[in-house]
GROMACS .gro file of C-alpha atoms in nm:
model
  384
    1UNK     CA    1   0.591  -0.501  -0.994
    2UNK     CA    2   0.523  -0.730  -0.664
    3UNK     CA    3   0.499  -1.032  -0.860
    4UNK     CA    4   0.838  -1.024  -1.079
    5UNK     CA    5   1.057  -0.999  -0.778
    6UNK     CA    6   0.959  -1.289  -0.595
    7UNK     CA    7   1.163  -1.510  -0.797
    8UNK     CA    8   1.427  -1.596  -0.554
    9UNK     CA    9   1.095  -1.765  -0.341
   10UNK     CA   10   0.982  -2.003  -0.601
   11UNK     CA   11   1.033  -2.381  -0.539
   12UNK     CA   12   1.301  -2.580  -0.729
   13UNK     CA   13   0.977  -2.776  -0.875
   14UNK     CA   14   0.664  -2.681  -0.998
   15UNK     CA   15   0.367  -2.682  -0.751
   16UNK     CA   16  -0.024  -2.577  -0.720
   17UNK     CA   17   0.084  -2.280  -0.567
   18UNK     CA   18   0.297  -2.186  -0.810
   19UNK     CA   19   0.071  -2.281  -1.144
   20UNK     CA   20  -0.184  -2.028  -0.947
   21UNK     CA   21   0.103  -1.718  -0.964
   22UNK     CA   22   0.139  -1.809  -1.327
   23UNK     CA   23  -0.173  -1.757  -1.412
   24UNK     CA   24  -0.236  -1.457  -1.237
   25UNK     CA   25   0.086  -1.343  -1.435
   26UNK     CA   26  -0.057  -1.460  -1.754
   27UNK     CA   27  -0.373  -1.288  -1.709
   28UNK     CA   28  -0.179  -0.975  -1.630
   29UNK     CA   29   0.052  -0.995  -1.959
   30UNK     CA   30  -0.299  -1.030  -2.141
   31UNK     CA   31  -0.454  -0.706  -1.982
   32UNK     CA   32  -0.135  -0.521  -2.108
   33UNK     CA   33  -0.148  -0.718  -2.451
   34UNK     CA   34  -0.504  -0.565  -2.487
   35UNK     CA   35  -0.357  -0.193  -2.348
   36UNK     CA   36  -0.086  -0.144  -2.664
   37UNK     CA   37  -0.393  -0.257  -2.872
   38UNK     CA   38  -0.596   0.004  -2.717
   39UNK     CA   39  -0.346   0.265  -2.684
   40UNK     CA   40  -0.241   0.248  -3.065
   41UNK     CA   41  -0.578   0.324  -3.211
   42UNK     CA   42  -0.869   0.440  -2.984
   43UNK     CA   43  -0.692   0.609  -2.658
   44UNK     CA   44  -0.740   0.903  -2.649
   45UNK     CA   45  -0.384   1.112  -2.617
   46UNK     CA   46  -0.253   1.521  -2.568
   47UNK     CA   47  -0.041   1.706  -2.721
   48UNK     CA   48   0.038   2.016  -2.542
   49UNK     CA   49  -0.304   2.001  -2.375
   50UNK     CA   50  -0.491   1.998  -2.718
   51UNK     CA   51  -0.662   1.634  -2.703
   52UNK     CA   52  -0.576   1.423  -3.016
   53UNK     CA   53  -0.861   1.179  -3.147
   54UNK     CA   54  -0.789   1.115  -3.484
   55UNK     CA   55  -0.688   0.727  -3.511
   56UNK     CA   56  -0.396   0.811  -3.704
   57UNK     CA   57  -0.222   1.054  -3.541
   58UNK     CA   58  -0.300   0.880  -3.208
   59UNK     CA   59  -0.127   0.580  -3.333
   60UNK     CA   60   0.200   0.800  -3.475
   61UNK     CA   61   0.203   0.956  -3.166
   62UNK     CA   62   0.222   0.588  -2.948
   63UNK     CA   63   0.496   0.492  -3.205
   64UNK     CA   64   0.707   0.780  -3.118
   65UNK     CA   65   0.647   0.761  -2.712
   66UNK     CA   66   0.583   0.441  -2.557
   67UNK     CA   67   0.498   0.177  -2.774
   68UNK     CA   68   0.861   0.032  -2.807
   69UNK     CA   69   0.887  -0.007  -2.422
   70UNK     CA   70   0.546  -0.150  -2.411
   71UNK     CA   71   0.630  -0.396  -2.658
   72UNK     CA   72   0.928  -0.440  -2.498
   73UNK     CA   73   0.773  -0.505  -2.148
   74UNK     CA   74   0.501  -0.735  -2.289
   75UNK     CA   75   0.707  -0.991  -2.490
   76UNK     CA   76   0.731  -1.360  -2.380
   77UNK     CA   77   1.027  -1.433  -2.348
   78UNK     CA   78   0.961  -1.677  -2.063
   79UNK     CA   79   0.907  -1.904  -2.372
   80UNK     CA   80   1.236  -1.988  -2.403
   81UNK     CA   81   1.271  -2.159  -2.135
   82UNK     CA   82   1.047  -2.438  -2.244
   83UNK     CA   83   1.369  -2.510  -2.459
   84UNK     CA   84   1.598  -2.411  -2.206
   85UNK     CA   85   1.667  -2.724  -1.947
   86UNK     CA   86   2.005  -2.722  -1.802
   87UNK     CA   87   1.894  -3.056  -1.571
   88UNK     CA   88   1.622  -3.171  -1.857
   89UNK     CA   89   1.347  -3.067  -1.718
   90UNK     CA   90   1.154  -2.746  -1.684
   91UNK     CA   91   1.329  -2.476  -1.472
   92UNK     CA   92   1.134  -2.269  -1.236
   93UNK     CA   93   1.415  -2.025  -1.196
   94UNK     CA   94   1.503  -1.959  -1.559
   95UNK     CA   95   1.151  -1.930  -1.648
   96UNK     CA   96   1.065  -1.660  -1.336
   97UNK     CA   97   1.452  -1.503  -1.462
   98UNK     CA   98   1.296  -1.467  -1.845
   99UNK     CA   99   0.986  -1.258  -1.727
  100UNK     CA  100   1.194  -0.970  -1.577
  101UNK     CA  101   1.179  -0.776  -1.869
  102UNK     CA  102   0.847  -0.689  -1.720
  103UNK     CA  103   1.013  -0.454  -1.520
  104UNK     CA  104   1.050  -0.258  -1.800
  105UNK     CA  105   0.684  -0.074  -1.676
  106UNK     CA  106   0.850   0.122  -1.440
  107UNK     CA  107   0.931   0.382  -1.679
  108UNK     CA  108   0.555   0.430  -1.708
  109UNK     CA  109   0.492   0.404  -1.307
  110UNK     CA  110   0.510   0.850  -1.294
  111UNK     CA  111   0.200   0.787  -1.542
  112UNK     CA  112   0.041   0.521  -1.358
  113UNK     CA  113   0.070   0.756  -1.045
  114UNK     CA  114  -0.071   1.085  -1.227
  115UNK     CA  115  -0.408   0.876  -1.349
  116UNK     CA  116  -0.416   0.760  -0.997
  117UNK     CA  117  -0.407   1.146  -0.884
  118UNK     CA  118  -0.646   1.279  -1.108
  119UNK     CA  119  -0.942   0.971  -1.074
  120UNK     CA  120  -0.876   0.968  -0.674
  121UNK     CA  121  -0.963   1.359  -0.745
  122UNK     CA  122  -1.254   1.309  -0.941
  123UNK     CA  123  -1.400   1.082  -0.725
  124UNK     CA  124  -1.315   1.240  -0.449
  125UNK     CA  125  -1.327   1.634  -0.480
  126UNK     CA  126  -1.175   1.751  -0.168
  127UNK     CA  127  -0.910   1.513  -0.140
  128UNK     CA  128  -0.611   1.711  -0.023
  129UNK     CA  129  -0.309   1.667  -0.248
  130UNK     CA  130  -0.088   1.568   0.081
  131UNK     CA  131  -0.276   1.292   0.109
  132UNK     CA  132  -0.262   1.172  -0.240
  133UNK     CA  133   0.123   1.204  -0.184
  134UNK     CA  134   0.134   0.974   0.139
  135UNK     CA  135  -0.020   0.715  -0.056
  136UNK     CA  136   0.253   0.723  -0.287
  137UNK     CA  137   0.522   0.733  -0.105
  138UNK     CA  138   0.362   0.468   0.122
  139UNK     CA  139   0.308   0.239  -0.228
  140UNK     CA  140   0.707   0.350  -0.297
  141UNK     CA  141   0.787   0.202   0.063
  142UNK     CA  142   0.596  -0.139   0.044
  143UNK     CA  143   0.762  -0.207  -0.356
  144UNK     CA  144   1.112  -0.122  -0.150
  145UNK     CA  145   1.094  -0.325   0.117
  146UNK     CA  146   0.902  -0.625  -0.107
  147UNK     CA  147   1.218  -0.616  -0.326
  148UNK     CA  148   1.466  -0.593  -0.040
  149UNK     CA  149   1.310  -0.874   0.077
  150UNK     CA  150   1.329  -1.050  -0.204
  151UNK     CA  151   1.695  -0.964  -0.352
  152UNK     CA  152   1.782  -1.066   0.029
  153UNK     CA  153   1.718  -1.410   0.043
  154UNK     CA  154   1.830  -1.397  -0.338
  155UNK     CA  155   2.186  -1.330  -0.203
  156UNK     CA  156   2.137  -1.598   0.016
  157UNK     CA  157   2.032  -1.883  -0.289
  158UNK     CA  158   2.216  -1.769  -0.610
  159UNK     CA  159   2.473  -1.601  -0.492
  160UNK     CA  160   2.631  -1.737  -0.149
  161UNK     CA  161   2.521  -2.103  -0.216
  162UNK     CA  162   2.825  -2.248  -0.132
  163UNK     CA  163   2.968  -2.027   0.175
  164UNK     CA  164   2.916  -2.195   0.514
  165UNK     CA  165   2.775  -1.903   0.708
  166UNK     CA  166   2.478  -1.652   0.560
  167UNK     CA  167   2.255  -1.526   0.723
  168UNK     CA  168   1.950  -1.756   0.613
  169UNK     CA  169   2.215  -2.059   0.784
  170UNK     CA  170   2.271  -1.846   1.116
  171UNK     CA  171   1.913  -1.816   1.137
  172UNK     CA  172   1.854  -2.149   1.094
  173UNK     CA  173   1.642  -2.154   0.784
  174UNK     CA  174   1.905  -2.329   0.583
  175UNK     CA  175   2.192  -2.626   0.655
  176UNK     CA  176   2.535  -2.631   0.516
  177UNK     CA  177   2.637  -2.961   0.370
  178UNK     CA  178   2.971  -3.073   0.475
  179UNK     CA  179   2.882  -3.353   0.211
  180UNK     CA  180   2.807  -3.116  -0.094
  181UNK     CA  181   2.985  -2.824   0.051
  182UNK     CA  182   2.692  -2.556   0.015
  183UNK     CA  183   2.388  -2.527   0.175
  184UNK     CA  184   2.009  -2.617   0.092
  185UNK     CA  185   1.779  -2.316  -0.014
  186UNK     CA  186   1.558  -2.383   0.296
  187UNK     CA  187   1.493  -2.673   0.561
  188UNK     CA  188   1.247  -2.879   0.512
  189UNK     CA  189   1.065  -2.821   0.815
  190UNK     CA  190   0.983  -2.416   0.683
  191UNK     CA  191   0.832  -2.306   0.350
  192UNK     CA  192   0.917  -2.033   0.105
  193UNK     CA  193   0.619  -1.795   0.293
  194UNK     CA  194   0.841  -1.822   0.609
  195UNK     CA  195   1.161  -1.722   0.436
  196UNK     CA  196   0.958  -1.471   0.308
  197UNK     CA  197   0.843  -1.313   0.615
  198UNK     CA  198   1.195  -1.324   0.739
  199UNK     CA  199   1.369  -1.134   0.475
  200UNK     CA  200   1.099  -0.917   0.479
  201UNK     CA  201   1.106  -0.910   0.897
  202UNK     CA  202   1.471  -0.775   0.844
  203UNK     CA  203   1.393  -0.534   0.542
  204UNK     CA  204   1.101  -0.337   0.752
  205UNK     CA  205   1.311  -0.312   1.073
  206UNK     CA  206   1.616  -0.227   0.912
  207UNK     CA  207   1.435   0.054   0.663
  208UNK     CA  208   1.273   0.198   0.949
  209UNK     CA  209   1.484   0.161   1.225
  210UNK     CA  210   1.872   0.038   1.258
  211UNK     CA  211   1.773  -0.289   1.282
  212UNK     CA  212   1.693  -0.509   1.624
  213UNK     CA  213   2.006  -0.729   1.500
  214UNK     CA  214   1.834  -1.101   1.510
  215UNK     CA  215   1.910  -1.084   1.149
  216UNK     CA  216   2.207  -0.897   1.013
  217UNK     CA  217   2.532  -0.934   0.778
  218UNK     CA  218   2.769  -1.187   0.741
  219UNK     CA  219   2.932  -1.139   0.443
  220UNK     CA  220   3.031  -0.823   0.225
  221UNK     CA  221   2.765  -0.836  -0.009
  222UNK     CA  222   2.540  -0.889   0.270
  223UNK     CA  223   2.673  -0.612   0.428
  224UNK     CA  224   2.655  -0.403   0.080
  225UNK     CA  225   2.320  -0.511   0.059
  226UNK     CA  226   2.253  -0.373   0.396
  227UNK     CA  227   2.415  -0.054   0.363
  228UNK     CA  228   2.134   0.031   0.038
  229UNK     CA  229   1.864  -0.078   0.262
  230UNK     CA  230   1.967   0.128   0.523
  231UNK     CA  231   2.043   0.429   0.322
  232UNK     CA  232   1.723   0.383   0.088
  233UNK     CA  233   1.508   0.401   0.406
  234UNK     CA  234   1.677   0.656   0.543
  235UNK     CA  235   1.539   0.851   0.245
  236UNK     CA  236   1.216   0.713   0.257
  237UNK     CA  237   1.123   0.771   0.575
  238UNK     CA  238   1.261   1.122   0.546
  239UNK     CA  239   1.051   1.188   0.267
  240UNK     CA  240   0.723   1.026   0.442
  241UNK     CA  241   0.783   1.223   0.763
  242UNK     CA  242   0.786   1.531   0.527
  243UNK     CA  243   0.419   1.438   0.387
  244UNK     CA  244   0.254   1.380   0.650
  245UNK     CA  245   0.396   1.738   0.810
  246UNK     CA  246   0.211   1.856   0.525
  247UNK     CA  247  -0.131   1.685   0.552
  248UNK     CA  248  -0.083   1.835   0.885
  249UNK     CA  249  -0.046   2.172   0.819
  250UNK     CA  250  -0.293   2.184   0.474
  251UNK     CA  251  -0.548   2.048   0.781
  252UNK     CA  252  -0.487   2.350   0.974
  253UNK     CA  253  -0.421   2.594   0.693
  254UNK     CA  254  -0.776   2.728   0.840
  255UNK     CA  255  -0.744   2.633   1.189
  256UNK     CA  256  -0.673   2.756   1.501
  257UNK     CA  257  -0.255   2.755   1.409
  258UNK     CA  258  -0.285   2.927   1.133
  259UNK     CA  259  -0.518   3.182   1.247
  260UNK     CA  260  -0.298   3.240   1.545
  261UNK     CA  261  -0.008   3.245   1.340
  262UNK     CA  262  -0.169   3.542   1.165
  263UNK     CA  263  -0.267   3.722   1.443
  264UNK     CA  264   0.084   3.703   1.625
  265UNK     CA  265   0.216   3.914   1.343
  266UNK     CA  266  -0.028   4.157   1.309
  267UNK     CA  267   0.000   4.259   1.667
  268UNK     CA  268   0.355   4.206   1.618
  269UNK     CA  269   0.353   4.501   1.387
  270UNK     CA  270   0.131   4.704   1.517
  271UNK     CA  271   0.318   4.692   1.844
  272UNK     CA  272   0.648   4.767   1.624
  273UNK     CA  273   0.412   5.049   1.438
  274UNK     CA  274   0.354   5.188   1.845
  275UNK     CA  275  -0.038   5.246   1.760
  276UNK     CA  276  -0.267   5.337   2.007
  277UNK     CA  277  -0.423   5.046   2.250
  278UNK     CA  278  -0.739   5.141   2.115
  279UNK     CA  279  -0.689   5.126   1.786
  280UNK     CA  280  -0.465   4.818   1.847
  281UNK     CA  281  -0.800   4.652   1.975
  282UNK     CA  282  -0.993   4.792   1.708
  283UNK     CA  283  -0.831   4.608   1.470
  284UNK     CA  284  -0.756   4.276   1.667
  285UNK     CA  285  -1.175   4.233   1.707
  286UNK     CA  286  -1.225   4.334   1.333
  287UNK     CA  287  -0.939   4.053   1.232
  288UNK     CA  288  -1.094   3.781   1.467
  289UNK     CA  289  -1.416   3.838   1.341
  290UNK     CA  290  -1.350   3.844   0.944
  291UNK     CA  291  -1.171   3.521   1.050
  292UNK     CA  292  -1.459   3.364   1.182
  293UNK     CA  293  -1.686   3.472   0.886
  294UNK     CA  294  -1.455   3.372   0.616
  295UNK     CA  295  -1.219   3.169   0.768
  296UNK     CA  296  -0.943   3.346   0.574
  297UNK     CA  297  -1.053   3.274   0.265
  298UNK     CA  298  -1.043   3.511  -0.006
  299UNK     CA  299  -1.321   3.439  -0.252
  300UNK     CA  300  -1.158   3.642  -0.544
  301UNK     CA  301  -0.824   3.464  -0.539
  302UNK     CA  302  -0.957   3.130  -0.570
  303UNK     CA  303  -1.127   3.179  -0.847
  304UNK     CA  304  -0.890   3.384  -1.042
  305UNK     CA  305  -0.778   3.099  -1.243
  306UNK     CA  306  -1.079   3.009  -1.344
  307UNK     CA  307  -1.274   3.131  -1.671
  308UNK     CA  308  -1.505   3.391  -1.684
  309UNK     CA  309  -1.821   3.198  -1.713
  310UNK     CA  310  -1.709   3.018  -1.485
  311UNK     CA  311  -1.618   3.270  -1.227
  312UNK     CA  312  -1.987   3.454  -1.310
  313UNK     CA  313  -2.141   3.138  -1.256
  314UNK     CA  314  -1.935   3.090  -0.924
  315UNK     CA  315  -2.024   3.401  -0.831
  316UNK     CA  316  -2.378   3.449  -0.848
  317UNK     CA  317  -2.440   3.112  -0.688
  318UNK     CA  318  -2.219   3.243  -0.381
  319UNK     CA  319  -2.391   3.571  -0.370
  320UNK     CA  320  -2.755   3.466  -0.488
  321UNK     CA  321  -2.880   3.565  -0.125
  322UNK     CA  322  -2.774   3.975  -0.138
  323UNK     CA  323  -2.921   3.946  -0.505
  324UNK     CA  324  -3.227   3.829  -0.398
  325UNK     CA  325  -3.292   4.055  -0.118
  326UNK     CA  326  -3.152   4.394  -0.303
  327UNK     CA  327  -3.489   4.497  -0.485
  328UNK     CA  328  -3.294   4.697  -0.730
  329UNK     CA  329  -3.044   4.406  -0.819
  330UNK     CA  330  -3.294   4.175  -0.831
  331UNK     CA  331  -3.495   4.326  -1.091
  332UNK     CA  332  -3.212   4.311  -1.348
  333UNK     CA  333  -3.159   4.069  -1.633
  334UNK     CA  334  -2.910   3.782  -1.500
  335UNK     CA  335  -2.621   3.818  -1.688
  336UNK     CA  336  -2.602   4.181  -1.521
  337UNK     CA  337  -2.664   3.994  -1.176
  338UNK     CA  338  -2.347   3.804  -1.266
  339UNK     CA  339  -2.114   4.025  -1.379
  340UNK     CA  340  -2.242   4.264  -1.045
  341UNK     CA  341  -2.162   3.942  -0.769
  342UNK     CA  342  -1.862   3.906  -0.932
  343UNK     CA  343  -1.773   4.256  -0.860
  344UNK     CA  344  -1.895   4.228  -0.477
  345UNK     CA  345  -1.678   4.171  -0.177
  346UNK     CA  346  -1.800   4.080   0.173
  347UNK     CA  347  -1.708   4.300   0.483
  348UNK     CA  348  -1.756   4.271   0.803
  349UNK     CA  349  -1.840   4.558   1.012
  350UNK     CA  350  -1.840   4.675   1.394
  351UNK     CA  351  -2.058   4.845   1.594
  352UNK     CA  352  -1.994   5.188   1.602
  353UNK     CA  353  -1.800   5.176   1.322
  354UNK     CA  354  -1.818   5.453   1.008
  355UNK     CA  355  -1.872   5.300   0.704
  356UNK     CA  356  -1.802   5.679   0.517
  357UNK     CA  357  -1.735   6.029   0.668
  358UNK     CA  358  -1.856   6.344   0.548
  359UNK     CA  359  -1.604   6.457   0.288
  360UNK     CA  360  -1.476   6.087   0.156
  361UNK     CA  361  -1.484   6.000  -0.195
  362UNK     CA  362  -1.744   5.728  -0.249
  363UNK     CA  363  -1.579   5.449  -0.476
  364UNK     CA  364  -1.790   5.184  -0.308
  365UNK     CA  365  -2.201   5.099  -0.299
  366UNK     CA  366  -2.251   4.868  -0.002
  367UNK     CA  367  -2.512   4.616   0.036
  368UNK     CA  368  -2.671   4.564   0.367
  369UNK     CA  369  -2.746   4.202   0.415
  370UNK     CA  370  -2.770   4.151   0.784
  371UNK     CA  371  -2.782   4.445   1.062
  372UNK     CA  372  -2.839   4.793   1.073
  373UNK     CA  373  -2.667   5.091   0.948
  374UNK     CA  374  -2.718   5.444   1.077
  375UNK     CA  375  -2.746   5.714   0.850
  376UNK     CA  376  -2.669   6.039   1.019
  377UNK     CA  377  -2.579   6.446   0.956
  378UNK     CA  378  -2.497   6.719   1.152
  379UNK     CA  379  -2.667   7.098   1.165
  380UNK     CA  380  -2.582   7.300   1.427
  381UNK     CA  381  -2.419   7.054   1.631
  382UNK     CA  382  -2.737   6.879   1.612
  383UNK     CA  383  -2.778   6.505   1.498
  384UNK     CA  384  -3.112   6.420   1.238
   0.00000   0.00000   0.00000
């Protein structure tokens, strides 16, 4: 996608430089030559999550999806412009014109992105999503302003070749003819890198800013041109801003904010609620310390969505330390050891605190893992 938009850059004549794009080029049309072959008989493909691996069927299905844009992506038509030569010889600017149908990939770029999610996930586990997102949107910036850039001086060569003032010849990169009547594509003095960095010096400030106004409009498509740049980054940038608000907050989903955030409402309603002070601070210490334990996690929620054997096997691995130190737990076979941790649920519990009354219905068994509890009744006013 960076390489079929630099067009407007390319010399009048080949060069070394250029013969080295080419073949980079070429040896990118090959890799996708060698995809559709892939793609139409061993790929593996989906349909409706069921994975399809006969070589039949997988080829039926790439016939009905994306073979035809494939195809249509991948064929050389760049050929024709060994026959095409409106001055007799070969013409760098039909030839790099011809190869645009390679732009035809960018229907498949939401797929490209979603492989890119799920390896960058399997590689790295605890990537957050947000993140992942930046990236892309980052990617989606650079291919912008790249093809700003380019389309930019574009204006400038194809299109405005024989007004007297663009903005290439206010800048100086170019000189208007009074012989010809139109101007050069760039002085001799300068290369195509430096008109390069110059469209692309004007792209990134005007995307990102309103421009420093060095460079700017002098004619209406210019101006037209301008007005998408500015608008497109406008967007952009909104969108960016918005990710990265998010990797900020997924950060502190277990953080100091959020557990602050929590609290504030809590005492918030209990203050509403007008419960005692006591009780008020009761429940404030019990909060901040489940917080620290767990950090607000909730074990059974996270694992919801997973399958059973899945969540047993989750399970006993989390809570292998209570199984091991209950005698009576640990004596049983281990498929009742799983199906019992995923049944348990951690508390956290005060000093002083009652764990059960006399007279309260006992739905619960708990557990001790760390501390002390006191068991006590009462005869005659007296404690045992």
């Amino acid at each position: 996608f960076f390489l079929e938009g630099r067009f407007p850059l390319d010399g009048e004549t080949l060069s070394i430089g250029m013969i080295c794009w080419y073949v980079i080029e070429i040896g990118i049309d090959i890799f996708f030559l060698v995809d559709i072959v892939l793609r139409y008989s061993y790929f593996t493909c989906s349909n409706h999550g069921q994975p399809i691996k006969d070589k039949v069927k997988i080829a039926a299905n790439y016939r009905r999806t994306w073979m035809a844009c494939d195809l249509l992506a991948s064929a050389p038509f760049e050929i024709c412009s060994l026959f095409i030569r409106p001055e007799g010889h070969f013409d760098v600017t039909v030839y790099s014109i011809l190869r645009l149908n390679r732009l035809f990939r960018l229907a498949r770029a939401p797929y490209y992105l979603r492989l890119l999610d799920r390896y960058l996930h399997e590689i790295f586990p605890r990537l957050n999503s947000a993140v992942v997102q930046v990236m892309k949107m980052f990617l989606l910036m650079l291919l912008l302003n790249h093809w700003y850039a380019c389309t930019w001086f574009g204006i400038h060569r194809f299109v405005e070749r024989n007004l007297h003032n663009t903005w290439a010849v206010v800048d100086g990169m170019a000189t208007y003819s009074e012989t010809v009547h139109k101007h050069n594509v760039y002085n001799d003095d300068i290369g195509p890198w430096f008109c390069y960095l110059r469209s692309l010096y004007f792209t990134v400030t005007t995307m990102s800013s309103v421009g420093y106004g060095d460079i700017r409009p002098y004619t209406l498509l210019e101006t037209i041109h301008e007005l998408l740049v500015v608008i497109t980054g406008a967007c952009i940038f909104a969108a960016l801003i918005g990710c990265v608000a998010v990797v900020y907050l997924h950060a502190d989903s277990r953080g100091e904010i959020a557990f602050k955030g929590k609290l504030r409402k809590l005492i918030d309603y209990m203050e509403f609620r007008e419960l005692p002070k006591e009780l008020q601070r009761e429940i404030v210490t019990c909060f901040t310390n489940h917080w620290d334990s767990f950090e607000g996690l909730d074990f059974h929620k996270m694992i919801a969505d997973l399958p059973l054997p899945l969540q047993l096997e989750l399970s006993i691995n989390v809570h292998r330390k209570i199984i091991r130190k209950v005698r009576g737990l640990r004596k049983c076979h281990v498929h009742v050891q799983r199906h019992i941790a995923r049944k348990l649920f951690p508390q956290v519990c005060e000093e002083g605190e009652y764990l059960y009354r006399k007279g309260d219905i006992g739905n619960e068994i708990y557990f001790v893992l760390e501390g002390n509890v006191l068991v006590t009744t009462k005869t005659d006013d007296k404690l045992e």
